[in-house]
CSV table of C-alpha atoms in Angstrom, one decimal:
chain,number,residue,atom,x,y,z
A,15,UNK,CA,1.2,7.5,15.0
A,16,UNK,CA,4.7,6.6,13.9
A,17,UNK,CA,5.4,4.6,10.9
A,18,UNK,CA,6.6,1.8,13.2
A,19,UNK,CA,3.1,1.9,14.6
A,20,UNK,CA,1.1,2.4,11.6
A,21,UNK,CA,2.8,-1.2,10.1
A,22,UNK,CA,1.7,-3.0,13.2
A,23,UNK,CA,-2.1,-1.4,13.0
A,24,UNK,CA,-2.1,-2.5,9.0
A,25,UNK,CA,-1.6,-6.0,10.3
A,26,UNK,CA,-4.4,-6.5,12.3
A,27,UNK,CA,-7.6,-7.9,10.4
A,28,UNK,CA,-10.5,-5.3,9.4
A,29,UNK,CA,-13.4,-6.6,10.4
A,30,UNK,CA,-15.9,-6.5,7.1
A,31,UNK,CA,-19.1,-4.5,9.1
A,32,UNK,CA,-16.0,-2.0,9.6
A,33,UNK,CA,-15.7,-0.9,5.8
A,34,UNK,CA,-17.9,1.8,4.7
A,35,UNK,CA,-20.9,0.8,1.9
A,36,UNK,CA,-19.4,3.0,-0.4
A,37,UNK,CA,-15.8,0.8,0.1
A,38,UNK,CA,-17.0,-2.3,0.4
A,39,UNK,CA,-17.6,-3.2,-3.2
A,40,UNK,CA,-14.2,-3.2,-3.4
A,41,UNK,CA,-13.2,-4.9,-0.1
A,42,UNK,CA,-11.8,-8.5,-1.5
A,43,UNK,CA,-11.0,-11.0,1.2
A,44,UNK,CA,-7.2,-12.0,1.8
A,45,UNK,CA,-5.2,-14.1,4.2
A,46,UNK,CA,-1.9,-12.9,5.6
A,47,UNK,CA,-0.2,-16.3,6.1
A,48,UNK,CA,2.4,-15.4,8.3
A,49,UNK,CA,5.8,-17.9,7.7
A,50,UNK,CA,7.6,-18.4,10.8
A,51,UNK,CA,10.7,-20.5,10.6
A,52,UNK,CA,9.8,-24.1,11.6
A,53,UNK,CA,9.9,-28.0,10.9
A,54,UNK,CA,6.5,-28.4,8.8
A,55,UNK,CA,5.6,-31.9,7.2
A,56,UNK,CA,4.3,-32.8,4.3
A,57,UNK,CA,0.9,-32.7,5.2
A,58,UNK,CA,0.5,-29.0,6.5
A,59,UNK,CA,0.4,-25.6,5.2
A,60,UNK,CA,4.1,-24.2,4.7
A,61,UNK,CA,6.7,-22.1,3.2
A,62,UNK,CA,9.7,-24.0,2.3
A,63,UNK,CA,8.3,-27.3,3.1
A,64,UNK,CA,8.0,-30.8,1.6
A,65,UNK,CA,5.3,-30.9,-0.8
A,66,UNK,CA,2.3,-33.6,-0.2
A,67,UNK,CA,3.1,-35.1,-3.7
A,68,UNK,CA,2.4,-38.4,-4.9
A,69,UNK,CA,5.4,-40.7,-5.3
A,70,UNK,CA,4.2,-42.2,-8.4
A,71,UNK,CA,4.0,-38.5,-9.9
A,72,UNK,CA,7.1,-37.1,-12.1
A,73,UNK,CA,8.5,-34.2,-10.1
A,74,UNK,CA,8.5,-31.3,-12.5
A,75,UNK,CA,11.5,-30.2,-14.2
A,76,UNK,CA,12.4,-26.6,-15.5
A,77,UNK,CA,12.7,-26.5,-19.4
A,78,UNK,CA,13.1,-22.6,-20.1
A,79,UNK,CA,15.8,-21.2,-20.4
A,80,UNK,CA,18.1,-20.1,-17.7
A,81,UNK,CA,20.2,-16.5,-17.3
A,82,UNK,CA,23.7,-17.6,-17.4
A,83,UNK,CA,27.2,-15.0,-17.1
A,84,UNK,CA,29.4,-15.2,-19.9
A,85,UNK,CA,33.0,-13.5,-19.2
A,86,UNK,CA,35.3,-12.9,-22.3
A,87,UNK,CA,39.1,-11.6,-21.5
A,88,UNK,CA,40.1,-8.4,-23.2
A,89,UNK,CA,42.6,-7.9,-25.0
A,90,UNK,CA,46.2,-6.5,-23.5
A,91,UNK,CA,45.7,-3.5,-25.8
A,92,UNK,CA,42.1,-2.9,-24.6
A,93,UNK,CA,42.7,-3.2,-20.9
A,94,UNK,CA,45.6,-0.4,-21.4
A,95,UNK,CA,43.8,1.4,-23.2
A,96,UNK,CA,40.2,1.7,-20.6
A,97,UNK,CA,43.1,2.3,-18.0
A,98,UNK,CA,44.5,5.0,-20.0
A,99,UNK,CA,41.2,6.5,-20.7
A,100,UNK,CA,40.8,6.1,-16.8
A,101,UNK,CA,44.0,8.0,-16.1
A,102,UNK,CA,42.8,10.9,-18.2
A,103,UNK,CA,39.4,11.7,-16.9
A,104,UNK,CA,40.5,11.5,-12.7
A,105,UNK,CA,43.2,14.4,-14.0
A,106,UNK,CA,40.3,16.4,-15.6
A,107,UNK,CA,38.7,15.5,-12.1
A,108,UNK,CA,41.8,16.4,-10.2
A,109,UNK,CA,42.4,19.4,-12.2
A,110,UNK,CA,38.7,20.4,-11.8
A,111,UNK,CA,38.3,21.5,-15.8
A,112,UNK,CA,34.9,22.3,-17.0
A,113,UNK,CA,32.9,19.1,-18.6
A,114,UNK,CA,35.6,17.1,-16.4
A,115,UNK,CA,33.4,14.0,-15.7
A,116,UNK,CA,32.2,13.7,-19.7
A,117,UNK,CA,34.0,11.5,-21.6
A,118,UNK,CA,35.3,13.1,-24.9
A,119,UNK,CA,34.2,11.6,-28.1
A,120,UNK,CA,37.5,9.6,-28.8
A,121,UNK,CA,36.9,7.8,-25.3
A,122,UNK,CA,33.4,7.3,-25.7
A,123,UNK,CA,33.5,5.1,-28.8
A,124,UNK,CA,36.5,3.4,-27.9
A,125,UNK,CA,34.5,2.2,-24.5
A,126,UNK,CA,31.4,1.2,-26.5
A,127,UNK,CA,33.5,-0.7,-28.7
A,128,UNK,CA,35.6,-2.5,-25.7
A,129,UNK,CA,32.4,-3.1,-24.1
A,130,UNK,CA,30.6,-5.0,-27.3
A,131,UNK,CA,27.1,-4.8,-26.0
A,132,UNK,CA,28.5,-6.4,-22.2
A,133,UNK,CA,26.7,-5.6,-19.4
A,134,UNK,CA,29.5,-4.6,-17.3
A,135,UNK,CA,33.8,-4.7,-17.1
A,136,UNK,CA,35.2,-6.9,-14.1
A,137,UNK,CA,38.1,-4.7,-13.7
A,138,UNK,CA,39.9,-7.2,-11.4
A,139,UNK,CA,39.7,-9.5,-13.9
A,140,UNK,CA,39.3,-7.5,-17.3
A,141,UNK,CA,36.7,-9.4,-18.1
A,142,UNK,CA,33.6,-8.4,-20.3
A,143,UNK,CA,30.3,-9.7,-18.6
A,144,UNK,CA,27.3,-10.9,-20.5
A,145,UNK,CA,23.8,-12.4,-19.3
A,146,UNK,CA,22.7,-14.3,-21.8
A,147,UNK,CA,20.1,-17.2,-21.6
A,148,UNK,CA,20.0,-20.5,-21.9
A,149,UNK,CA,19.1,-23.9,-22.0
A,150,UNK,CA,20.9,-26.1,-19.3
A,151,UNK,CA,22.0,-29.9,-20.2
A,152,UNK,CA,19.6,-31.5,-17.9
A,153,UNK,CA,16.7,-29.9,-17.1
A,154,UNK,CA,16.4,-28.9,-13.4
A,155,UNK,CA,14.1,-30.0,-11.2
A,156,UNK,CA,11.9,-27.3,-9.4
A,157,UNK,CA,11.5,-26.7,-5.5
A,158,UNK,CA,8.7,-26.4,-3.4
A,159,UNK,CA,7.8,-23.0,-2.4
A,160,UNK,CA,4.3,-22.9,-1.1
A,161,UNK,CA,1.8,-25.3,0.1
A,162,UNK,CA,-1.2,-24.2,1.1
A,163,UNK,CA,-4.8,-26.3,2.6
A,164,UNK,CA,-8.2,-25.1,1.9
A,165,UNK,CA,-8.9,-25.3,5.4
A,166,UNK,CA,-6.2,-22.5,6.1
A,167,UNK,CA,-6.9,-20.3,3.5
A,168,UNK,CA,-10.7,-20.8,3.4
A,169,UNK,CA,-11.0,-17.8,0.1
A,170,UNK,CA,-8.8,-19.7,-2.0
A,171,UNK,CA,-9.6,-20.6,-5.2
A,172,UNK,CA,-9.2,-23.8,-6.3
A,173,UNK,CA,-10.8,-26.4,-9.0
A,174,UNK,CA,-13.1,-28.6,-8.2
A,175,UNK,CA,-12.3,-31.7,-6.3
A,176,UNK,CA,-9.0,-30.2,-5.3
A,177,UNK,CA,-8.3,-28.4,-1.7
A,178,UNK,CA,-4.9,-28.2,-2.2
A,179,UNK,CA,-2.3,-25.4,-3.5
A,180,UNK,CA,1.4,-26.3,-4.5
A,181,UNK,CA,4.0,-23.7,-5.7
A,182,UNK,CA,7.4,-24.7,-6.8
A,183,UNK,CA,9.9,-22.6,-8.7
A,184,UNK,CA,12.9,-23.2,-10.1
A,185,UNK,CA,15.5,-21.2,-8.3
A,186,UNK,CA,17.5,-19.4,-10.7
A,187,UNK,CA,16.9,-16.5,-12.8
A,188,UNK,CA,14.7,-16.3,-16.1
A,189,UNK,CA,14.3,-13.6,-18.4
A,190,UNK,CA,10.8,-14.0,-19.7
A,191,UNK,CA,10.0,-17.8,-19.3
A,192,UNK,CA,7.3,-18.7,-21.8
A,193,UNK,CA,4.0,-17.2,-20.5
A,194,UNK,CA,5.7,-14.2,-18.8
A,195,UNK,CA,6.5,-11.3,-20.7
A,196,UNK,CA,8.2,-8.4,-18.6
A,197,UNK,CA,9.4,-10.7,-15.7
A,198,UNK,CA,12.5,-11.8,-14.3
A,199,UNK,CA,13.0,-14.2,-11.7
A,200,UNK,CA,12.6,-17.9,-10.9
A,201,UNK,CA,10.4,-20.1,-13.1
A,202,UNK,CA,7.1,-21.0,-11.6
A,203,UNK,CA,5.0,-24.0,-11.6
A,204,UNK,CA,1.7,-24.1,-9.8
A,205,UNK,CA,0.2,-27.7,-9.3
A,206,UNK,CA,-4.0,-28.2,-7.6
A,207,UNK,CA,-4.3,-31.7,-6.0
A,208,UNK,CA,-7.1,-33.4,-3.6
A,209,UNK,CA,-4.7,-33.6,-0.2
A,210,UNK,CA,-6.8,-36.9,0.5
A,211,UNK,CA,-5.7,-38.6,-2.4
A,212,UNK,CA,-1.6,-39.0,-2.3
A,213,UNK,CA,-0.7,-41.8,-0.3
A,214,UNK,CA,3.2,-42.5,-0.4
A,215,UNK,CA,5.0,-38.9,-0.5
A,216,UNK,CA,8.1,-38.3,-3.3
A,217,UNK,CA,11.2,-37.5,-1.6
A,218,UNK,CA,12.3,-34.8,-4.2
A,219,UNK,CA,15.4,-34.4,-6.5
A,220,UNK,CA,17.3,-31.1,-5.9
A,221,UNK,CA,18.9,-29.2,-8.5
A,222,UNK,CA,22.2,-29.1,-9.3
A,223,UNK,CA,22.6,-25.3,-9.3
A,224,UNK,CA,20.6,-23.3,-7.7
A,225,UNK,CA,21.2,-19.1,-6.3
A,226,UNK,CA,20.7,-18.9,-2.8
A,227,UNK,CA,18.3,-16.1,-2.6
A,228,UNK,CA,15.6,-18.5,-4.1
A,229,UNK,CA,15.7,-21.4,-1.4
A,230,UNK,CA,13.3,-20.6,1.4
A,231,UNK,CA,14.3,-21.3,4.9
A,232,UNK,CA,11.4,-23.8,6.1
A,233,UNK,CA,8.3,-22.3,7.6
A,234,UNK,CA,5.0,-23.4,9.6
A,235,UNK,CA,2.0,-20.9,9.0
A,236,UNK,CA,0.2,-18.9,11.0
A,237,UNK,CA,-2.9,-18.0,8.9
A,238,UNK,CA,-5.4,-14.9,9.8
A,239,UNK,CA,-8.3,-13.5,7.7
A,240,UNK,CA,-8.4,-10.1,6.9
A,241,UNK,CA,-10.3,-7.8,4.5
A,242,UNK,CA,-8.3,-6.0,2.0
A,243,UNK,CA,-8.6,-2.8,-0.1
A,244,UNK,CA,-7.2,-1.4,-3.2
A,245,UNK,CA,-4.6,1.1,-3.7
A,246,UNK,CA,-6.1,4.6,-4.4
A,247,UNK,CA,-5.0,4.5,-7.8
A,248,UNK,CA,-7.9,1.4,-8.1
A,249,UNK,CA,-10.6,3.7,-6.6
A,250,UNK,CA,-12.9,5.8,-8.5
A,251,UNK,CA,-12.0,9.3,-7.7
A,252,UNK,CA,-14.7,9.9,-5.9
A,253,UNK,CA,-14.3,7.6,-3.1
A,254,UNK,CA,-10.5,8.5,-2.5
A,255,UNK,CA,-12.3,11.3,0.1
A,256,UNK,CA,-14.2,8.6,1.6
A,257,UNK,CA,-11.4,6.4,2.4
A,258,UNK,CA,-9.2,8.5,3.5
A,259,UNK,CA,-12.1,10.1,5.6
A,260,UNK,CA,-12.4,6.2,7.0
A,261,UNK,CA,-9.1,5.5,8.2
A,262,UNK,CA,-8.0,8.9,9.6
A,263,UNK,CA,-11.2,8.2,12.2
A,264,UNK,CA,-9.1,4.7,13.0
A,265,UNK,CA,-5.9,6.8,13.3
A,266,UNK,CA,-4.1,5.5,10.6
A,267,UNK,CA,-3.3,6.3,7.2
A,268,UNK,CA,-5.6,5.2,4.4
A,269,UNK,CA,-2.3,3.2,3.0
A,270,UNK,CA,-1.8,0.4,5.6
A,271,UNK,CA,-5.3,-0.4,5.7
A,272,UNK,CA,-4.7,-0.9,1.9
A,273,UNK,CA,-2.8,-3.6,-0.6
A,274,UNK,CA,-1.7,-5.3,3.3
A,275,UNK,CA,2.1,-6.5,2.7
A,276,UNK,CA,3.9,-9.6,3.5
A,277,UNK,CA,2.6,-12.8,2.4
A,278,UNK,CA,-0.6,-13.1,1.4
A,279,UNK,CA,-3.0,-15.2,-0.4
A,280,UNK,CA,-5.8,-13.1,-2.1
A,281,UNK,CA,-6.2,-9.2,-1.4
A,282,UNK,CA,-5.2,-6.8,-3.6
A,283,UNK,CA,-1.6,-5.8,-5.2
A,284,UNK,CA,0.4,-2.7,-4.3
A,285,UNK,CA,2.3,-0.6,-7.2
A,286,UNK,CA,4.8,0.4,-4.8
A,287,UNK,CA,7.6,0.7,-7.9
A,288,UNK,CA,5.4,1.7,-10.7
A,289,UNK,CA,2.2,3.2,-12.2
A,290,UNK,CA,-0.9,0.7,-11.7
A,291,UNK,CA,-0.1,-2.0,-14.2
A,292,UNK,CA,-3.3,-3.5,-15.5
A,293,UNK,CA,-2.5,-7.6,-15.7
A,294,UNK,CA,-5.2,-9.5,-18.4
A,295,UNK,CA,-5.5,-12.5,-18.8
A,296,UNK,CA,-5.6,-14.2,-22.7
A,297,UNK,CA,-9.6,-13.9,-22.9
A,298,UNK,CA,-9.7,-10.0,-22.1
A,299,UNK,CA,-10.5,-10.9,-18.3
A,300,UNK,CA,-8.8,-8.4,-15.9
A,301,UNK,CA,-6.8,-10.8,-13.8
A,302,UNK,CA,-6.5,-11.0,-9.9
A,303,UNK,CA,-4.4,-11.5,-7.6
A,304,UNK,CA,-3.5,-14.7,-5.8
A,305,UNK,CA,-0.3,-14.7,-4.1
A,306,UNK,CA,1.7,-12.5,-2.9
A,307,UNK,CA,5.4,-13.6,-1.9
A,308,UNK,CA,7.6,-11.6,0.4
A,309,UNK,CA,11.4,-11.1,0.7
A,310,UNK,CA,13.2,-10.8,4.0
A,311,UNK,CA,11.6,-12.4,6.9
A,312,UNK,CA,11.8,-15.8,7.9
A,313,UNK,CA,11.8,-17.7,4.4
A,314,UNK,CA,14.7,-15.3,4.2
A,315,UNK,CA,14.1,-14.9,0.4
A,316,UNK,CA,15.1,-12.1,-2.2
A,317,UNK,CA,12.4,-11.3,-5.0
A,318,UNK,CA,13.3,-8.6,-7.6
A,319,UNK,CA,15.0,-5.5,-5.0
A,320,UNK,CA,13.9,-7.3,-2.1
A,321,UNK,CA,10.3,-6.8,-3.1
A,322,UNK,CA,7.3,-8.9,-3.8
A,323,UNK,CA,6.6,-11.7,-6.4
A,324,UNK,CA,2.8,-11.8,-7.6
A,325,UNK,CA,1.0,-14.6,-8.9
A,326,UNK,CA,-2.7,-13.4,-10.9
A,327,UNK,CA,-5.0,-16.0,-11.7
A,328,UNK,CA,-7.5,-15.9,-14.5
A,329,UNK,CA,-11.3,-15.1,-12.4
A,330,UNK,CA,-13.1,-16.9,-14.8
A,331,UNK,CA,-11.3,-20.2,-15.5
A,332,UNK,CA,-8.9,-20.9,-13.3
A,333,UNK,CA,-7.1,-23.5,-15.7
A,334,UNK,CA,-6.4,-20.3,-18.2
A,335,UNK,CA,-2.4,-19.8,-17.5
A,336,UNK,CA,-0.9,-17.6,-14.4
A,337,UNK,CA,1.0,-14.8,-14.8
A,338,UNK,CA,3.5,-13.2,-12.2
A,339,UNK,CA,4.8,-9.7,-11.8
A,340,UNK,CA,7.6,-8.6,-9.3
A,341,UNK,CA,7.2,-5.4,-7.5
């Protein structure tokens, strides 16, 4: 089976009287929700859609703080002097001298003191580059980014009275919004509602800046229930046998039956980047996951290196707060 092969196979659904005994303890029901690009309203499931929110509701607004560039101009002497420096080590590369590509003491701490803790030189420019973060003037309103019906996702969970999921981020970067230690990305906010109760729908403000890579393209859904399993990291070690026994006799490997990509409401979360990374919640509960949102695709998005952007909900109270984690 090629690879190209073994990606379409992880998509189709596992039927749960597939998945041995000894697996299914850990089987955890998902929905792969499927964005296509499309012309949703406010009353259906969607990526990138308007939201079915009340017009007498404030629209929420972004309050951390946002990552901004700050460029400072270096001085005449400093520019000639990096381009000096510069001159020196392509002759050493030219000249093909032993230790030709290490800088020598001298140019070292002359570069760490032009740079002065900067993040990068614009050499077109001669510019030094800092991220820093900030507060902006007004705060910016957020955007929708997911809506998702009970009736579509029927394993979602959701407080009770309410059958209806809203996501909305704002779409510029944060480094560590309150809540989110490690993360960097768009702000979330995640809103629970009763669809039956908003009458008149709010046309929503848009922000005044916003980076491209964070505005999804408009998408319809095409929901399908599946049965997930965990990564074999997640496994005790003596079922990793089993499940790799299980899907060689379905011809595939055991990893696309297992954390299923794209995006995905409930399943389990891949550590495709790094060591399993245990996520727990404020009251020692071992959180799960809820969403998972894709880049690429039709929402045409770009989360972390064009990875995944993971929402994990508290399983025992649900109003304890989210936390996200970009893979």
């Amino acid at each position: 089976m090629t690879e190209e092969d073994a990606g379409r196979a992880s998509m189709r659904p596992t039927p749960v009287d597939d998945v041995p005994d000894l697996l299914a303890a850990y089987a955890r029901p998902a929905t792969l929700l499927r964005p296509t690009a499309g012309d949703p309203g406010p009353r259906d499931s969607s990526v990138g859609g308007p939201l079915l929110w009340p017009a007498d509701e404030p629209w929420p607004v972004c309050r951390a703080p946002h990552v901004v560039e700050k460029r400072e101009r270096l001085s005449d002497r400093d520019r000639e002097l990096w381009q000096e420096y510069d001159r020196r080590m392509k002759a050493r590369r030219r000249e093909r001298t032993r230790g030709s590509s290490v800088m020598t003491a001298e140019e070292d701490e002359a570069r760490t003191r032009i740079m002065d803790g900067a993040s990068a030189i614009d050499l077109k420019t001669w510019e030094r580059i800092r991220t820093v973060s900030e507060h902006p003037a007004t705060p910016a309103p957020m955007i929708p980014v997911l809506q998702l019906h009970a009736q579509d996702v029927p394993d979602l969970p959701l407080p009770e009275g309410a059958d209806l999921l809203q996501l909305l981020w704002c779409p510029d970067d944060h480094a560590e919004p309150p809540g989110q230690p490690h993360y960097w990305g768009p702000n979330v906010d995640m809103r629970h509602r009763a669809a039956a109760s908003v009458g008149t729908v709010a046309d929503p403000p848009r922000p005044e800046h916003s980076k491209n890579v964070y505005l999804p393209r408009p998408c319809v859904l095409d929901p399908v229930r599946v049965v997930d399993l965990p990564a074999e990291d997640e496994l005790p070690a003596e079922l990793v046998g089993t499940a790799h026994a299980w899907a060689d006799a379905r011809a595939v490997e055991y990893r696309h039956l297992a954390c299923l990509r794209g995006w995905k409401a409930g399943g389990w979360p891949s550590w495709h980047l790094t060591d399993l990374v245990p996520i727990d919640c404020a009251c020692g509960a071992r959180m799960r996951l809820l969403l998972t949102l894709d880049s690429g695709g039709d929402p045409k998005l770009t989360l972390g290196r064009s990875g995944e952007l993971r929402v994990f909900t508290c399983p025992e109270d649900l109003t304890h707060p989210f936390r996200l984690n970009v893979q």
